[in-house]
mmCIF file of C-alpha atoms in Angstrom:
data_model
loop_
_atom_site.group_PDB
_atom_site.id
_atom_site.type_symbol
_atom_site.label_atom_id
_atom_site.label_comp_id
_atom_site.label_asym_id
_atom_site.label_seq_id
_atom_site.Cartn_x
_atom_site.Cartn_y
_atom_site.Cartn_z
ATOM 1 C CA MET A 151 100.437 95.201 105.072
ATOM 2 C CA ARG A 152 96.676 95.550 104.937
ATOM 3 C CA SER A 153 94.415 93.406 102.786
ATOM 4 C CA THR A 154 91.910 95.011 100.450
ATOM 5 C CA THR A 155 89.504 94.140 97.651
ATOM 6 C CA LEU A 156 88.841 95.496 94.181
ATOM 7 C CA CYS A 157 85.661 94.574 92.327
ATOM 8 C CA LEU A 158 85.031 95.335 88.660
ATOM 9 C CA PRO A 159 81.457 95.127 87.355
ATOM 10 C CA VAL A 160 81.512 94.203 83.671
ATOM 11 C CA GLU A 161 78.976 93.494 80.944
ATOM 12 C CA GLY A 162 79.565 90.860 78.295
ATOM 13 C CA ARG A 163 81.748 87.779 77.945
ATOM 14 C CA PRO A 164 84.400 88.692 77.040
ATOM 15 C CA ALA A 165 83.903 92.036 78.751
ATOM 16 C CA GLU A 166 82.534 94.782 76.504
ATOM 17 C CA ARG A 167 81.833 97.435 79.151
ATOM 18 C CA ILE A 168 83.259 98.120 82.600
ATOM 19 C CA LEU A 169 81.895 100.190 85.465
ATOM 20 C CA LEU A 170 84.543 102.388 87.045
ATOM 21 C CA GLY A 171 84.175 104.993 89.755
ATOM 22 C CA MET A 172 85.761 108.418 89.959
ATOM 23 C CA LYS A 173 87.169 108.564 93.494
ATOM 24 C CA LYS A 174 85.911 111.709 95.208
ATOM 25 C CA THR A 175 87.704 111.509 98.572
ATOM 26 C CA GLY A 176 90.813 110.128 100.253
ATOM 27 C CA PHE A 177 93.618 108.063 98.754
ATOM 28 C CA GLY A 178 93.276 107.921 94.957
ATOM 29 C CA ARG A 179 91.052 111.015 94.781
ATOM 30 C CA GLY A 180 90.586 112.170 91.179
ATOM 31 C CA LYS A 181 91.283 108.754 89.655
ATOM 32 C CA TYR A 182 88.974 106.201 88.076
ATOM 33 C CA ASN A 183 89.134 102.842 89.788
ATOM 34 C CA GLY A 184 87.147 99.729 90.515
ATOM 35 C CA PHE A 185 85.174 99.462 93.746
ATOM 36 C CA GLY A 186 86.649 98.115 96.948
ATOM 37 C CA GLY A 187 88.536 98.802 100.098
ATOM 38 C CA LYS A 188 89.840 97.403 103.342
ATOM 39 C CA ILE A 189 88.828 93.982 104.591
ATOM 40 C CA GLU A 190 87.366 94.486 108.053
ATOM 41 C CA ASP A 191 87.881 92.185 111.030
ATOM 42 C CA GLY A 192 85.813 89.031 110.629
ATOM 43 C CA GLU A 193 85.309 89.481 106.888
ATOM 44 C CA THR A 194 86.563 87.294 104.096
ATOM 45 C CA PRO A 195 87.814 89.009 100.936
ATOM 46 C CA VAL A 196 84.570 88.024 99.180
ATOM 47 C CA THR A 197 82.273 89.432 101.873
ATOM 48 C CA ALA A 198 84.336 92.639 101.931
ATOM 49 C CA ALA A 199 84.044 92.977 98.141
ATOM 50 C CA VAL A 200 80.245 92.564 98.324
ATOM 51 C CA ARG A 201 79.998 95.167 101.100
ATOM 52 C CA GLU A 202 82.298 97.681 99.405
ATOM 53 C CA LEU A 203 80.493 97.426 96.058
ATOM 54 C CA LYS A 204 77.180 98.232 97.750
ATOM 55 C CA GLU A 205 78.669 101.084 99.803
ATOM 56 C CA GLU A 206 80.535 102.690 96.925
ATOM 57 C CA CYS A 207 78.023 102.430 94.055
ATOM 58 C CA GLY A 208 74.838 100.774 95.330
ATOM 59 C CA LEU A 209 75.116 97.497 93.409
ATOM 60 C CA ILE A 210 73.968 94.397 95.276
ATOM 61 C CA VAL A 211 75.790 91.181 94.416
ATOM 62 C CA ARG A 212 75.862 87.649 95.748
ATOM 63 C CA GLU A 213 79.178 86.248 96.930
ATOM 64 C CA GLU A 214 78.881 83.346 94.511
ATOM 65 C CA ASP A 215 78.672 85.769 91.563
ATOM 66 C CA LEU A 216 82.169 87.157 92.187
ATOM 67 C CA GLU A 217 84.847 85.718 89.905
ATOM 68 C CA ASP A 218 88.268 85.532 91.576
ATOM 69 C CA MET A 219 90.698 87.173 89.156
ATOM 70 C CA GLY A 220 93.830 87.023 91.275
ATOM 71 C CA GLU A 221 95.857 89.056 93.699
ATOM 72 C CA LEU A 222 98.137 92.065 93.389
ATOM 73 C CA MET A 223 100.538 93.537 95.940
ATOM 74 C CA PHE A 224 101.132 97.284 95.966
ATOM 75 C CA VAL A 225 104.312 98.598 97.578
ATOM 76 C CA PHE A 226 105.000 102.266 98.365
ATOM 77 C CA PRO A 227 108.635 102.366 99.599
ATOM 78 C CA GLU A 228 108.408 106.040 100.603
ATOM 79 C CA ASN A 229 105.098 105.495 102.426
ATOM 80 C CA PRO A 230 104.968 101.893 103.698
ATOM 81 C CA GLU A 231 101.728 102.622 105.552
ATOM 82 C CA LEU A 232 100.100 102.619 102.086
ATOM 83 C CA ASP A 233 101.322 99.090 101.229
ATOM 84 C CA HIS A 234 98.462 96.683 100.587
ATOM 85 C CA ASP A 235 97.504 93.507 98.821
ATOM 86 C CA VAL A 236 94.392 93.415 96.672
ATOM 87 C CA HIS A 237 92.014 90.510 96.104
ATOM 88 C CA LEU A 238 90.687 91.156 92.620
ATOM 89 C CA TYR A 239 87.198 90.221 91.402
ATOM 90 C CA ILE A 240 84.965 90.626 88.375
ATOM 91 C CA VAL A 241 81.185 90.516 88.690
ATOM 92 C CA ARG A 242 78.729 90.167 85.792
ATOM 93 C CA SER A 243 75.434 89.887 87.670
ATOM 94 C CA TRP A 244 73.926 92.283 90.218
ATOM 95 C CA LYS A 245 70.760 93.976 91.399
ATOM 96 C CA GLY A 246 70.146 97.688 91.214
ATOM 97 C CA GLN A 247 71.603 100.510 89.181
ATOM 98 C CA PRO A 248 74.929 102.227 89.844
ATOM 99 C CA LYS A 249 74.499 105.420 91.821
ATOM 100 C CA GLU A 250 76.811 108.161 92.964
ATOM 101 C CA THR A 251 77.832 108.021 96.611
ATOM 102 C CA PRO A 252 79.872 110.389 98.787
ATOM 103 C CA GLU A 253 82.995 108.370 97.865
ATOM 104 C CA MET A 254 82.567 107.447 94.183
ATOM 105 C CA LYS A 255 80.886 108.632 90.983
ATOM 106 C CA PRO A 256 80.308 105.537 88.778
ATOM 107 C CA GLU A 257 80.543 105.635 85.003
ATOM 108 C CA TRP A 258 80.350 102.950 82.306
ATOM 109 C CA PHE A 259 83.143 102.690 79.738
ATOM 110 C CA ALA A 260 83.509 100.564 76.640
ATOM 111 C CA VAL A 261 86.527 98.292 77.122
ATOM 112 C CA THR A 262 88.094 100.003 74.091
ATOM 113 C CA GLU A 263 87.700 103.425 75.769
ATOM 114 C CA ILE A 264 88.964 102.819 79.316
ATOM 115 C CA PRO A 265 90.483 106.110 80.584
ATOM 116 C CA TYR A 266 93.878 104.701 81.597
ATOM 117 C CA LYS A 267 95.428 108.201 81.762
ATOM 118 C CA GLU A 268 92.976 109.015 84.571
ATOM 119 C CA MET A 269 93.670 105.805 86.500
ATOM 120 C CA TRP A 270 96.517 104.369 88.563
ATOM 121 C CA ALA A 271 99.660 103.974 86.417
ATOM 122 C CA ASP A 272 99.721 100.179 86.898
ATOM 123 C CA ASP A 273 96.176 99.507 85.663
ATOM 124 C CA SER A 274 97.136 99.371 81.986
ATOM 125 C CA TYR A 275 99.526 96.484 82.764
ATOM 126 C CA TRP A 276 97.027 94.054 84.298
ATOM 127 C CA LEU A 277 93.469 95.212 83.577
ATOM 128 C CA PRO A 278 93.412 94.200 79.870
ATOM 129 C CA ALA A 279 94.355 90.614 80.829
ATOM 130 C CA VAL A 280 91.649 90.468 83.509
ATOM 131 C CA LEU A 281 89.047 91.749 81.059
ATOM 132 C CA LYS A 282 90.022 88.897 78.717
ATOM 133 C CA GLY A 283 89.317 86.415 81.519
ATOM 134 C CA LYS A 284 92.873 85.797 82.719
ATOM 135 C CA ARG A 285 93.759 85.640 86.404
ATOM 136 C CA VAL A 286 96.692 87.810 87.463
ATOM 137 C CA LYS A 287 99.218 87.673 90.247
ATOM 138 C CA GLY A 288 101.840 90.324 90.745
ATOM 139 C CA GLU A 289 103.584 93.104 92.556
ATOM 140 C CA VAL A 290 103.704 96.814 91.784
ATOM 141 C CA VAL A 291 106.337 99.067 93.353
ATOM 142 C CA PHE A 292 105.557 102.769 93.177
ATOM 143 C CA SER A 293 108.073 105.604 92.951
ATOM 144 C CA ALA A 294 108.634 108.247 95.642
ATOM 145 C CA ASP A 295 105.738 110.354 94.312
ATOM 146 C CA ASN A 296 103.304 107.433 94.909
ATOM 147 C CA GLU A 297 102.123 107.839 91.303
ATOM 148 C CA GLU A 298 104.633 106.390 88.841
ATOM 149 C CA VAL A 299 105.539 102.705 88.674
ATOM 150 C CA ASP A 300 109.173 101.909 89.552
ATOM 151 C CA ALA A 301 108.880 98.141 89.091
ATOM 152 C CA ILE A 302 106.131 95.728 88.123
ATOM 153 C CA THR A 303 105.821 91.977 87.863
ATOM 154 C CA ILE A 304 102.550 90.577 86.548
ATOM 155 C CA ARG A 305 101.926 86.921 85.748
ATOM 156 C CA THR A 306 98.762 85.658 84.102
ATOM 157 C CA GLU A 307 97.123 82.291 84.655
#
């Protein structure tokens, strides 16, 4: 199982707006998501999250500004090569403006208008808790089509 990161830039406390990116290539293409990806050799989850945020939307953040919001495990029984765990972060402070990159097209959304129907099916289970400041820990098992959720366990802290 590979380790990955997911970073969610938000404005406000509690969060009032969230920056999501429309994935333009690869796995998850056509879905809104946070910013992140694989942790490379020699990286910590935090350094990977900082790097991925800059690569995917141009925002520059300091490691100490990332808020650890928990960890989720994603299981794809029909495609185990897609299995991964995600270190989840929120960030409220950064330098620069979001910009479109070859991989992602960023867009701000009011928390009340998050486009869950255009996101991964599990996001509506855990994202509202994270945006309220709760840490999450859980596992999501996807169905054979790699889209629908077969089973989900989410605990908040």
